[in-house]
Amino acid sequence: MSLNRRNFLGRTAVTGAGVALAGAVGTVPAEAESSGRRKKRYSFTVMGTTDLHGNVFNWDYFTDAEFDDKAHNDVGLAKISTLVNQVRAEKGRRNTLLIDAGDTIQGTQLSYYYAKVDPITGANGPVHPMAQAMNAIGYDAAALGNHEFNYGIPTLRKFQEQCRFPILGANALDAKTMRPAFPPYVMKTVCTPHGRDVRVAVLGLTNPGIAIWDKANVQGKMVFPGLEEQAAKWVPKLRSMGADVVIVSAHSGSSGTSSYGDQLPYIENAAALVAEQVPGIDAILVGHAHTEIPEYRVTNKATGKQVVLSEPLKWGQRLTLFDFGLVWERGGWQVESVAAKVLNSNTVAEDRRITGLLGDEHRKVVAYVNQVIGTSSAAMGAAEAAYKDTPIIDFINHVQAETVRAALAGTAYASLPVLSQASCFSRTAAVPAGKVTIREVAGLYPFENTLEARVMTGAQVRAYLEFSARYYVRTAAGVPVDPAKLTNAEGIPDYNYDVVSGLSYEIDVAKAPGSRIVNLSFDGKPLVDSAEFVLAVNNYRASGGGNFPHVARAKQVWANSDEIRNTIIGWVKAKQSIDVAAFSSVDWKLTRDGVPVF
């Protein structure tokens, strides 16, 4: 479904008219003007979340226990609801708005269950738990995230239909009409005690990388131009429509970088560029990058005005508060001040109203993920997988390579050797010896990636490995090694470090990035640059995610629509046992001047 201008203007006008906010007053002490009159002032607060990724409960479905991490963060909308209730009680319910910056319906086994096991798109299907929770909490708007497209457009459209608030995406366009496929904005009306209401426009922007990462779901259906371009188009319109305050909810980080290189002419993490280049924006709720930014001020080049940015981490761990101070001047409301901060959800209890609302759904998913599907001959863990060749990553690669070989049997590519790439997605992932459950296998692969096969040469594979090896901090020979400080050089996340199976190689961390791969061999012999291989690779990497060289332009010879996680679960169900000795071997290691680090 695409919306023409008349349709979405009508929809947003109705939405705005239906939420006129009256009652409690958010005023601040007035100051005297030279004439003796006091200026009219008003304050209100916009709360924001982002990257909720299917988290309602403070629960880790992969460990079957309450969520916890090293920083003792908590997660979930039930916690956020408590914080929201506190803010509304303090500020006055009618002096607040609540928005989100995307990536809502993918990420936990709870969200997976209602996309794939008991899908919301089915006949008489259920209401998505995230829609239920966000409706109950009272969201005013949410931007599209890139992961909203992971389960296909029909699932997204059903979720949109189930939400009692608009899903915004000014730069998500219908590929045929080039008109917005979602409402670009919503205009909210906040009543003041001074006669004239405050009109607050929320503009939603999503990530251009969707065109790459979810190409299979969106190609030929939607296009995603750059955030700066679309903000420059819409912000002046919103001002001309009478917006006193313009807030952007952007599923785009603030760093100005991209993980997909030159495959698209747009910036992935463009929120700060939008603030800098587009006049007329007061604040930006930032998403996508999974970082915590309580307050970040960017000066607009055209106006010299500061735009306030804030990003509330991820998964419901933080709640952003934008506090706006307005003054009545020149016949209208002017933004006098904006400040931002974040609240930590680990300081409050879960809202029982939300946990009670979704208790049945939670119990269904817990039962589902605890189903036993096979056994393992030995325990496997990922605690050291970021810097050692471990059986648990070998297992992922073994299943992927075996799946690709079977798919290519009888084709022109059946004779090519199959390599496979995998990453340490979670250092807490573990498979026990003995009985193995769905949740333990699913924990190896928390992302919704699918599997592809691409043809690459030996030289391209070498370049691929060199690029991956940037992940390690350069460490001179003889210097003591602290594993906690050895990885994630330049902020590279674990999921952008790839191990490639089917080869033998060393990574010399004493050398500069770009010259670290040594003793690279295939089948006991030095790798031949002209040799051809098939690489079993996830669709994120194959479509340019992480900006690894060559793979995005390599010939695709096979692709699967099922998630790799399901492929692994299906493999265990079919085999009923995991024989660790059958695939576990040490084929790569870290060295310094030829001496192993570990």
Coordinates of C-alpha atoms in Angstrom, one line a residue:
M1 CA 0.0 0.0 0.0
S2 CA 1.3 3.4 -0.9
L3 CA 0.0 6.7 0.3
N4 CA -0.4 9.7 -1.9
R5 CA 0.0 13.2 -0.5
R6 CA -3.7 13.7 0.1
N7 CA -4.1 10.4 1.9
F8 CA -1.2 10.9 4.3
L9 CA -2.0 14.5 5.0
G10 CA -5.5 13.5 5.8
R11 CA -4.4 10.7 8.0
T12 CA -1.9 12.8 9.9
A13 CA -4.3 15.6 10.3
V14 CA -6.9 13.3 11.8
T15 CA -4.2 11.8 14.1
G16 CA -3.1 15.2 15.2
A17 CA -6.6 16.5 15.8
G18 CA -7.5 13.5 17.9
V19 CA -4.7 14.0 20.3
A20 CA -5.1 17.7 21.3
L21 CA -3.5 17.8 24.7
A22 CA -5.3 19.8 27.4
G23 CA -5.3 19.9 31.2
A24 CA -2.2 20.0 33.2
V25 CA 0.1 23.0 32.6
G26 CA 3.8 22.9 32.0
T27 CA 4.7 26.5 32.6
V28 CA 7.8 28.1 34.0
P29 CA 8.2 31.4 35.9
A30 CA 7.6 34.3 33.6
E31 CA 10.1 37.2 33.2
A32 CA 9.2 40.8 33.0
E33 CA 9.4 42.6 29.6
S34 CA 10.4 46.2 29.4
S35 CA 6.7 47.2 29.2
G36 CA 6.0 45.6 32.5
R37 CA 4.2 42.6 30.9
R38 CA 5.3 39.1 31.5
K39 CA 6.3 36.9 28.6
K40 CA 4.2 33.8 28.1
R41 CA 6.2 30.7 28.6
Y42 CA 5.4 27.0 28.3
S43 CA 7.4 23.8 28.7
F44 CA 6.8 20.2 27.7
T45 CA 8.8 17.0 27.4
V46 CA 9.2 14.5 24.6
M47 CA 10.3 11.0 25.7
G48 CA 12.0 8.7 23.3
T49 CA 13.1 5.1 22.9
T50 CA 14.9 3.3 20.1
D51 CA 16.1 -0.1 19.0
L52 CA 13.7 -2.0 21.3
H53 CA 14.2 -5.1 19.2
G54 CA 11.3 -7.1 20.5
N55 CA 12.1 -6.6 24.2
V56 CA 9.0 -6.4 26.4
F57 CA 10.2 -8.3 29.5
N58 CA 13.4 -8.0 31.3
W59 CA 14.2 -11.5 30.1
D60 CA 16.9 -13.2 28.0
Y61 CA 15.2 -16.0 26.0
F62 CA 18.6 -17.4 25.1
T63 CA 19.7 -17.9 28.7
D64 CA 16.2 -18.5 30.0
A65 CA 16.8 -16.1 32.9
E66 CA 16.4 -12.4 33.7
F67 CA 18.5 -10.2 31.4
D68 CA 21.9 -9.1 32.9
D69 CA 25.1 -7.8 31.5
K70 CA 28.4 -6.4 32.9
A71 CA 26.8 -3.0 33.4
H72 CA 23.8 -4.5 35.0
N73 CA 21.5 -3.0 32.5
D74 CA 17.8 -4.0 32.3
V75 CA 15.7 -4.3 29.2
G76 CA 12.2 -4.2 28.0
L77 CA 9.1 -2.0 27.5
A78 CA 7.7 -3.1 30.9
K79 CA 10.6 -1.2 32.5
I80 CA 10.2 1.7 30.1
S81 CA 6.5 1.9 30.9
T82 CA 7.4 2.5 34.6
L83 CA 9.8 5.4 33.7
V84 CA 7.2 6.9 31.3
N85 CA 4.6 6.8 34.1
Q86 CA 6.9 8.6 36.4
V87 CA 7.7 11.3 33.9
R88 CA 4.0 11.8 33.1
A89 CA 3.2 12.1 36.8
E90 CA 5.9 14.7 37.2
K91 CA 5.4 16.7 34.1
G92 CA 1.7 16.3 33.7
R93 CA 0.4 13.6 31.3
R94 CA -0.8 16.2 28.8
N95 CA 2.6 17.9 28.7
T96 CA 4.4 14.9 27.3
L97 CA 4.8 13.0 24.1
L98 CA 6.4 9.6 23.6
I99 CA 8.1 8.5 20.3
D100 CA 10.4 5.8 19.1
A101 CA 13.2 5.7 16.5
G102 CA 12.8 2.2 15.1
D103 CA 13.9 -1.4 15.0
T104 CA 10.9 -2.7 17.0
I105 CA 9.7 -6.0 15.7
Q106 CA 12.9 -8.1 15.4
G107 CA 15.5 -9.2 17.9
T108 CA 14.2 -11.6 20.6
Q109 CA 12.6 -15.0 20.4
L110 CA 9.4 -13.2 21.5
S111 CA 9.3 -11.2 18.3
Y112 CA 10.5 -14.1 16.2
Y113 CA 7.7 -16.4 17.5
Y114 CA 5.0 -13.9 16.4
A115 CA 6.6 -13.5 13.0
K116 CA 7.3 -17.1 12.2
V117 CA 5.8 -19.6 14.6
D118 CA 2.4 -18.0 15.3
P119 CA 2.6 -15.2 12.8
I120 CA 0.5 -12.1 13.1
T121 CA -0.2 -12.4 9.4
G122 CA -2.0 -15.7 9.8
A123 CA -5.7 -16.2 9.6
N124 CA -7.1 -14.8 12.8
G125 CA -3.5 -14.2 13.8
P126 CA -2.5 -12.6 17.1
V127 CA -1.7 -9.0 17.8
H128 CA 2.0 -8.5 17.9
P129 CA 3.3 -8.2 21.5
M130 CA 5.2 -5.0 20.6
A131 CA 2.0 -3.4 19.3
Q132 CA 0.1 -4.5 22.4
A133 CA 2.7 -3.1 24.7
M134 CA 3.3 0.2 22.8
N135 CA -0.4 0.8 22.4
A136 CA -0.9 0.2 26.2
I137 CA 2.0 2.6 27.1
G138 CA 0.6 5.2 24.7
Y139 CA 3.2 5.9 22.1
D140 CA 2.5 8.9 19.8
A141 CA 4.7 7.9 16.9
A142 CA 7.5 5.6 15.8
A143 CA 10.0 5.7 13.0
L144 CA 10.7 2.8 10.7
G145 CA 13.9 0.9 11.5
N146 CA 15.8 -1.3 9.0
H147 CA 15.0 -4.4 10.9
E148 CA 11.3 -3.7 10.5
F149 CA 11.7 -5.2 7.0
N150 CA 13.4 -8.5 8.0
Y151 CA 10.2 -10.5 8.0
G152 CA 8.9 -9.0 4.8
I153 CA 6.5 -6.2 4.0
P154 CA 3.3 -8.1 4.8
T155 CA 4.4 -8.6 8.4
L156 CA 5.4 -4.9 8.7
R157 CA 2.1 -3.8 7.2
K158 CA 0.2 -6.0 9.7
F159 CA 2.2 -4.6 12.6
Q160 CA 1.5 -1.1 11.3
E161 CA -2.2 -1.9 11.1
Q162 CA -2.2 -3.1 14.7
C163 CA -0.5 0.0 16.1
R164 CA -2.7 2.8 17.4
F165 CA 0.0 5.3 16.5
P166 CA 1.6 6.1 13.1
I167 CA 4.7 4.4 11.8
L168 CA 6.7 7.1 10.1
G169 CA 9.2 7.0 7.2
A170 CA 9.6 10.1 5.0
N171 CA 12.4 8.4 3.0
A172 CA 10.6 5.1 2.5
L173 CA 9.1 5.6 -1.0
D174 CA 7.0 3.4 -3.2
A175 CA 9.3 2.3 -6.0
K176 CA 6.7 2.8 -8.7
T177 CA 5.1 6.1 -7.7
M178 CA 8.1 7.6 -5.7
R179 CA 5.5 8.7 -3.1
P180 CA 5.8 8.0 0.6
A181 CA 4.9 4.4 1.4
F182 CA 4.4 5.4 5.0
P183 CA 3.2 8.6 6.7
P184 CA 6.3 10.9 6.6
Y185 CA 5.3 12.9 9.7
V186 CA 2.7 13.4 12.4
M187 CA 1.6 16.8 13.8
K188 CA 0.7 16.7 17.5
T189 CA -1.2 19.5 19.2
V190 CA -0.2 20.4 22.8
C191 CA -2.6 22.7 24.6
T192 CA -1.2 25.5 26.8
P193 CA -2.8 27.8 29.3
H194 CA -2.0 30.8 27.1
G195 CA -4.7 30.5 24.5
R196 CA -2.6 29.3 21.5
D197 CA -1.7 25.6 21.3
V198 CA 1.8 24.3 20.4
R199 CA 2.0 22.4 17.2
V200 CA 4.7 19.7 17.4
A201 CA 5.8 18.0 14.2
V202 CA 7.5 14.6 14.4
L203 CA 9.3 13.7 11.1
G204 CA 10.3 10.0 10.7
L205 CA 13.4 9.0 8.8
T206 CA 14.8 5.5 8.3
N207 CA 18.0 3.9 7.1
P208 CA 19.0 3.8 3.4
G209 CA 20.8 0.6 4.1
I210 CA 17.5 -1.2 3.9
A211 CA 17.9 -1.3 0.2
I212 CA 21.0 -3.5 0.6
W213 CA 20.3 -5.4 3.8
D214 CA 16.8 -6.4 2.9
K215 CA 17.1 -6.4 -0.8
A216 CA 15.1 -9.6 -1.2
N217 CA 12.1 -8.1 0.6
V218 CA 12.1 -4.5 -0.8
Q219 CA 13.7 -4.6 -4.3
G220 CA 11.2 -3.3 -6.8
K221 CA 8.8 -2.3 -4.1
M222 CA 10.4 0.5 -2.1
V223 CA 13.4 2.8 -2.3
F224 CA 15.2 4.6 0.4
P225 CA 16.8 7.9 -0.4
G226 CA 19.1 9.8 1.9
L227 CA 18.0 11.3 5.2
E228 CA 19.5 14.8 4.5
E229 CA 17.7 15.0 1.2
Q230 CA 14.3 14.1 2.6
A231 CA 14.7 16.1 5.7
A232 CA 15.5 19.2 3.5
K233 CA 12.2 18.5 1.6
W234 CA 9.9 18.0 4.6
V235 CA 11.1 20.3 7.4
P236 CA 10.2 23.5 5.5
K237 CA 6.8 22.0 4.7
L238 CA 6.2 21.3 8.3
R239 CA 7.2 24.8 9.3
S240 CA 4.9 26.2 6.6
M241 CA 2.1 24.1 8.0
G242 CA 2.5 25.9 11.3
A243 CA 4.8 23.6 13.3
D244 CA 6.2 25.5 16.3
V245 CA 8.6 22.6 17.1
V246 CA 10.1 20.1 14.7
I247 CA 11.5 16.9 16.0
V248 CA 13.1 14.2 13.8
S249 CA 13.0 10.6 14.8
A250 CA 15.8 9.1 12.8
H251 CA 16.8 5.5 12.6
S252 CA 20.3 6.5 11.7
G253 CA 23.4 7.0 14.0
S254 CA 25.3 10.2 14.4
S255 CA 28.8 9.2 13.4
G256 CA 28.5 10.1 9.7
T257 CA 29.9 6.6 8.7
S258 CA 28.5 3.8 6.5
S259 CA 29.0 0.0 6.7
Y260 CA 28.0 -0.5 3.1
G261 CA 30.8 1.5 1.5
D262 CA 30.1 3.0 -1.9
Q263 CA 27.2 0.7 -2.8
L264 CA 24.7 3.5 -2.1
P265 CA 25.2 7.2 -2.5
Y266 CA 23.8 7.8 1.0
I267 CA 25.2 7.9 4.5
E268 CA 24.1 5.2 6.9
N269 CA 24.6 7.1 10.2
A270 CA 23.5 10.6 9.1
A271 CA 21.7 12.1 12.1
A272 CA 24.3 14.7 12.9
L273 CA 24.6 15.6 9.2
V274 CA 20.9 16.2 9.1
A275 CA 21.2 18.5 12.1
E276 CA 24.1 20.3 10.6
Q277 CA 22.7 20.7 7.0
V278 CA 18.9 21.1 7.4
P279 CA 17.6 24.3 9.0
G280 CA 14.5 24.3 11.1
I281 CA 15.0 21.2 13.3
D282 CA 14.9 21.5 17.1
A283 CA 15.9 18.0 18.2
I284 CA 16.7 14.6 16.8
L285 CA 15.9 11.3 18.5
V286 CA 18.8 9.1 17.2
G287 CA 18.6 5.3 16.6
H288 CA 20.3 2.4 14.9
A289 CA 23.8 2.6 16.4
H290 CA 23.0 1.1 19.8
T291 CA 25.0 3.7 21.6
E292 CA 24.1 5.9 24.6
I293 CA 24.2 9.6 23.9
P294 CA 22.4 11.6 26.7
E295 CA 22.9 14.9 24.9
Y296 CA 24.8 15.9 21.8
R297 CA 24.6 19.4 20.3
V298 CA 25.2 20.1 16.6
T299 CA 25.4 23.6 15.2
N300 CA 23.3 24.1 12.0
K301 CA 25.6 25.6 9.3
A302 CA 22.8 27.8 7.9
T303 CA 21.3 29.3 11.0
G304 CA 24.0 28.9 13.7
K305 CA 21.4 27.3 15.9
Q306 CA 22.2 24.3 18.0
V307 CA 20.2 21.1 17.4
V308 CA 20.0 18.7 20.3
L309 CA 20.5 15.0 19.6
S310 CA 20.0 12.1 22.0
E311 CA 20.2 8.3 21.7
P312 CA 18.8 6.1 24.5
L313 CA 21.1 3.1 23.9
K314 CA 19.0 0.0 22.9
W315 CA 16.5 -2.7 24.0
G316 CA 14.7 -0.4 26.4
Q317 CA 17.8 0.1 28.6
R318 CA 17.4 3.9 28.5
L319 CA 14.6 6.5 28.0
T320 CA 15.5 9.8 26.4
L321 CA 13.9 13.0 27.7
F322 CA 13.9 16.2 25.6
D323 CA 12.8 19.1 27.7
F324 CA 11.6 22.1 25.6
G325 CA 11.2 25.6 26.9
L326 CA 9.0 27.9 24.7
V327 CA 8.4 31.6 24.8
W328 CA 5.6 33.6 23.1
E329 CA 7.3 36.1 20.8
R330 CA 6.5 37.8 17.5
G331 CA 3.0 36.4 17.5
G332 CA 4.0 32.7 17.9
W333 CA 5.7 30.1 20.0
Q334 CA 9.5 30.2 19.8
V335 CA 11.8 27.5 21.1
E336 CA 13.8 29.1 23.8
S337 CA 15.7 26.1 25.1
V338 CA 16.1 22.4 24.6
A339 CA 17.9 20.0 26.9
A340 CA 18.2 16.2 26.8
K341 CA 19.1 13.4 29.2
V342 CA 18.5 9.7 29.5
L343 CA 17.0 7.7 32.3
N344 CA 18.2 4.2 33.2
S345 CA 15.6 1.5 33.2
N346 CA 17.5 -0.5 35.8
T347 CA 16.4 1.9 38.4
V348 CA 12.7 0.9 38.3
A349 CA 10.6 -2.2 38.5
E350 CA 8.6 -3.6 35.6
D351 CA 5.1 -2.2 35.1
R352 CA 2.8 -5.0 36.1
R353 CA 0.2 -3.7 33.8
I354 CA 2.5 -4.5 30.8
T355 CA 3.8 -7.9 32.1
G356 CA 0.3 -8.9 33.0
L357 CA -1.0 -7.9 29.5
L358 CA 1.6 -10.1 27.8
G359 CA 2.1 -12.9 30.3
D360 CA 0.5 -15.6 28.1
E361 CA 2.6 -14.7 25.1
H362 CA 5.8 -14.7 27.3
R363 CA 5.0 -18.2 28.7
K364 CA 4.3 -19.6 25.2
V365 CA 7.7 -18.4 23.9
V366 CA 9.5 -19.7 27.0
A367 CA 8.0 -23.1 26.4
Y368 CA 8.8 -23.0 22.7
V369 CA 12.5 -22.1 23.2
N370 CA 13.0 -24.8 25.8
Q371 CA 12.0 -27.7 23.5
V372 CA 14.8 -30.3 23.3
I373 CA 15.8 -31.0 19.7
G374 CA 18.9 -33.1 20.0
T375 CA 22.1 -33.8 22.0
S376 CA 25.7 -32.7 21.8
S377 CA 28.8 -34.9 22.4
A378 CA 30.6 -32.0 24.2
A379 CA 30.0 -28.6 25.6
M380 CA 30.7 -25.6 23.4
G381 CA 31.1 -22.0 24.4
A382 CA 31.8 -18.7 22.8
A383 CA 33.6 -16.9 25.6
E384 CA 37.0 -17.0 23.8
A385 CA 35.6 -17.2 20.2
A386 CA 36.6 -13.6 19.4
Y387 CA 40.3 -14.5 19.6
K388 CA 40.6 -18.3 19.4
D389 CA 39.4 -20.9 16.9
T390 CA 36.6 -22.5 18.9
P391 CA 34.2 -25.4 18.1
I392 CA 31.1 -23.3 18.5
I393 CA 32.1 -21.1 15.5
D394 CA 33.3 -24.2 13.7
F395 CA 29.8 -25.6 14.1
I396 CA 28.1 -22.7 12.5
N397 CA 30.5 -22.9 9.6
H398 CA 30.1 -26.7 9.3
V399 CA 26.3 -26.4 9.0
Q400 CA 26.5 -23.5 6.5
A401 CA 29.1 -25.2 4.3
E402 CA 27.2 -28.5 4.3
T403 CA 24.0 -26.7 3.4
V404 CA 25.6 -24.9 0.5
R405 CA 27.3 -28.1 -0.8
A406 CA 24.0 -29.9 -0.8
A407 CA 22.3 -27.0 -2.6
L408 CA 24.9 -26.9 -5.3
A409 CA 25.0 -30.6 -5.9
G410 CA 24.4 -31.3 -9.6
T411 CA 25.0 -27.7 -10.6
A412 CA 28.0 -26.2 -12.6
Y413 CA 29.5 -25.1 -9.2
A414 CA 29.3 -28.4 -7.5
S415 CA 33.1 -29.0 -8.0
L416 CA 34.2 -25.8 -6.3
P417 CA 35.5 -26.0 -2.7
V418 CA 33.1 -24.4 -0.2
L419 CA 34.4 -22.0 2.4
S420 CA 32.2 -20.5 5.1
Q421 CA 32.2 -17.3 7.2
A422 CA 30.8 -16.8 10.6
S423 CA 31.1 -14.3 13.5
C424 CA 31.0 -14.4 17.2
F425 CA 27.6 -12.8 17.6
S426 CA 27.4 -13.4 21.3
R427 CA 30.3 -14.2 23.7
T428 CA 27.8 -15.8 26.1
A429 CA 26.4 -18.3 23.5
A430 CA 26.8 -21.9 24.7
V431 CA 25.7 -25.4 23.8
P432 CA 25.9 -27.9 26.7
A433 CA 26.9 -31.5 26.6
G434 CA 23.9 -33.7 26.5
K435 CA 20.4 -32.4 25.7
V436 CA 20.2 -29.3 23.5
T437 CA 17.2 -27.0 23.2
I438 CA 16.0 -24.6 20.6
R439 CA 17.1 -21.6 22.7
E440 CA 20.7 -22.9 23.0
V441 CA 21.0 -23.4 19.3
A442 CA 19.2 -20.1 18.5
G443 CA 21.6 -18.3 20.8
L444 CA 24.4 -19.0 18.4
Y445 CA 22.7 -16.8 15.8
P446 CA 20.6 -14.0 17.2
F447 CA 20.3 -12.1 13.9
E448 CA 17.7 -12.8 11.2
N449 CA 20.4 -13.4 8.5
T450 CA 19.8 -15.8 5.6
L451 CA 22.4 -17.8 3.8
E452 CA 23.9 -17.2 0.3
A453 CA 26.7 -18.7 -1.8
R454 CA 29.1 -16.4 -3.7
V455 CA 32.0 -17.3 -6.0
M456 CA 35.3 -15.7 -5.0
T457 CA 38.9 -16.1 -6.0
G458 CA 41.8 -16.9 -3.7
A459 CA 43.1 -13.3 -4.0
Q460 CA 39.7 -11.9 -3.0
V461 CA 39.5 -14.3 0.0
R462 CA 42.9 -13.1 1.1
A463 CA 41.7 -9.5 0.9
Y464 CA 38.6 -10.4 2.8
L465 CA 40.6 -12.0 5.6
E466 CA 42.9 -9.0 5.8
F467 CA 40.0 -6.7 6.1
S468 CA 38.5 -8.8 8.9
A469 CA 41.8 -8.9 10.8
R470 CA 41.6 -5.1 11.3
Y471 CA 39.5 -6.1 14.3
Y472 CA 42.6 -6.8 16.4
V473 CA 44.5 -4.1 18.2
R474 CA 48.1 -4.0 17.0
T475 CA 50.2 -5.6 19.7
A476 CA 54.0 -5.8 19.6
A477 CA 55.8 -9.1 20.0
G478 CA 56.8 -9.8 23.6
V479 CA 54.3 -7.4 25.1
P480 CA 51.8 -9.0 27.6
V481 CA 48.4 -9.7 26.0
D482 CA 45.2 -8.8 27.7
P483 CA 42.4 -10.6 25.8
A484 CA 39.9 -7.9 26.9
K485 CA 41.9 -5.2 25.1
L486 CA 43.0 -7.2 22.1
T487 CA 39.8 -7.0 20.1
N488 CA 37.3 -4.4 18.7
A489 CA 40.0 -2.1 17.3
E490 CA 38.6 1.2 16.1
G491 CA 35.3 0.2 17.6
I492 CA 34.7 -2.7 15.2
P493 CA 31.9 -4.8 16.7
D494 CA 32.3 -8.6 17.1
Y495 CA 29.7 -9.2 14.4
N496 CA 32.1 -7.5 11.9
Y497 CA 34.9 -9.9 12.5
D498 CA 34.7 -13.0 10.3
V499 CA 36.3 -16.4 10.7
V500 CA 36.5 -18.3 7.4
S501 CA 36.5 -22.1 7.5
G502 CA 38.0 -24.4 4.9
L503 CA 41.4 -22.6 5.0
S504 CA 44.4 -22.5 7.4
Y505 CA 45.9 -19.2 8.3
E506 CA 47.5 -17.1 11.0
I507 CA 46.8 -13.5 11.9
D508 CA 50.0 -11.6 13.0
V509 CA 48.7 -8.9 15.3
A510 CA 52.2 -7.4 15.6
K511 CA 51.8 -6.3 12.0
A512 CA 49.9 -3.3 10.6
P513 CA 46.3 -3.9 9.4
G514 CA 46.4 -4.9 5.8
S515 CA 49.5 -7.2 6.1
R516 CA 48.5 -9.5 8.9
I517 CA 47.4 -12.7 7.1
V518 CA 50.3 -15.2 6.9
N519 CA 50.7 -18.8 6.0
L520 CA 47.4 -18.9 4.3
S521 CA 46.8 -22.3 2.8
F522 CA 44.1 -24.5 1.3
D523 CA 44.3 -28.3 1.4
G524 CA 47.8 -28.1 2.9
K525 CA 49.2 -25.9 0.1
P526 CA 49.6 -22.1 -0.2
L527 CA 46.5 -20.4 -1.4
V528 CA 46.5 -19.8 -5.2
D529 CA 45.2 -16.3 -6.0
S530 CA 43.4 -17.5 -9.2
A531 CA 41.7 -20.4 -7.5
E532 CA 37.9 -20.2 -7.3
F533 CA 35.9 -21.0 -4.2
V534 CA 32.3 -20.8 -3.1
L535 CA 31.8 -18.8 0.1
A536 CA 28.8 -19.6 2.3
V537 CA 28.0 -16.1 3.6
N538 CA 25.2 -14.4 5.4
N539 CA 23.0 -12.0 3.4
Y540 CA 24.1 -9.0 5.6
R541 CA 27.7 -9.5 4.6
A542 CA 26.9 -10.5 1.0
S543 CA 24.9 -7.3 0.6
G544 CA 27.6 -5.0 1.8
G545 CA 27.1 -5.0 5.6
G546 CA 30.5 -4.3 7.2
N547 CA 31.9 -3.1 3.9
F548 CA 34.0 -6.2 3.4
P549 CA 35.8 -6.2 0.0
H550 CA 34.6 -8.1 -3.1
V551 CA 31.8 -10.2 -1.6
A552 CA 29.0 -7.8 -2.5
R553 CA 30.0 -7.8 -6.1
A554 CA 30.8 -11.5 -6.3
K555 CA 28.6 -13.8 -8.4
Q556 CA 25.7 -15.2 -6.4
V557 CA 25.1 -18.9 -7.2
W558 CA 22.5 -19.8 -4.5
A559 CA 20.4 -18.1 -1.9
N560 CA 18.1 -19.3 0.8
S561 CA 15.1 -17.5 2.3
D562 CA 15.2 -19.2 5.7
E563 CA 17.1 -17.7 8.6
I564 CA 20.5 -19.3 9.3
R565 CA 19.3 -19.8 12.8
N566 CA 16.5 -22.0 11.6
T567 CA 18.9 -23.8 9.2
I568 CA 21.0 -24.7 12.2
I569 CA 18.0 -25.7 14.3
G570 CA 16.7 -27.8 11.4
W571 CA 20.1 -29.5 11.1
V572 CA 20.2 -30.5 14.7
K573 CA 16.6 -31.8 14.5
A574 CA 17.4 -33.9 11.5
K575 CA 20.7 -35.3 12.9
Q576 CA 19.5 -35.4 16.5
S577 CA 23.1 -35.3 17.6
I578 CA 26.0 -32.9 17.4
D579 CA 29.3 -34.8 17.1
V580 CA 31.8 -32.0 18.0
A581 CA 34.8 -34.1 17.0
A582 CA 33.5 -34.3 13.4
F583 CA 34.0 -30.6 12.7
S584 CA 36.2 -29.1 15.4
S585 CA 39.7 -28.2 14.5
V586 CA 42.2 -25.3 15.0
D587 CA 42.6 -23.8 11.5
W588 CA 43.4 -20.2 12.4
K589 CA 45.3 -18.6 15.3
L590 CA 46.8 -15.3 16.4
T591 CA 50.5 -14.9 16.2
R592 CA 53.3 -12.3 16.7
D593 CA 56.3 -12.8 14.5
G594 CA 55.3 -16.4 14.1
V595 CA 54.8 -17.1 17.8
P596 CA 51.3 -18.0 18.8
V597 CA 49.6 -15.5 21.1
F598 CA 47.7 -18.2 23.0

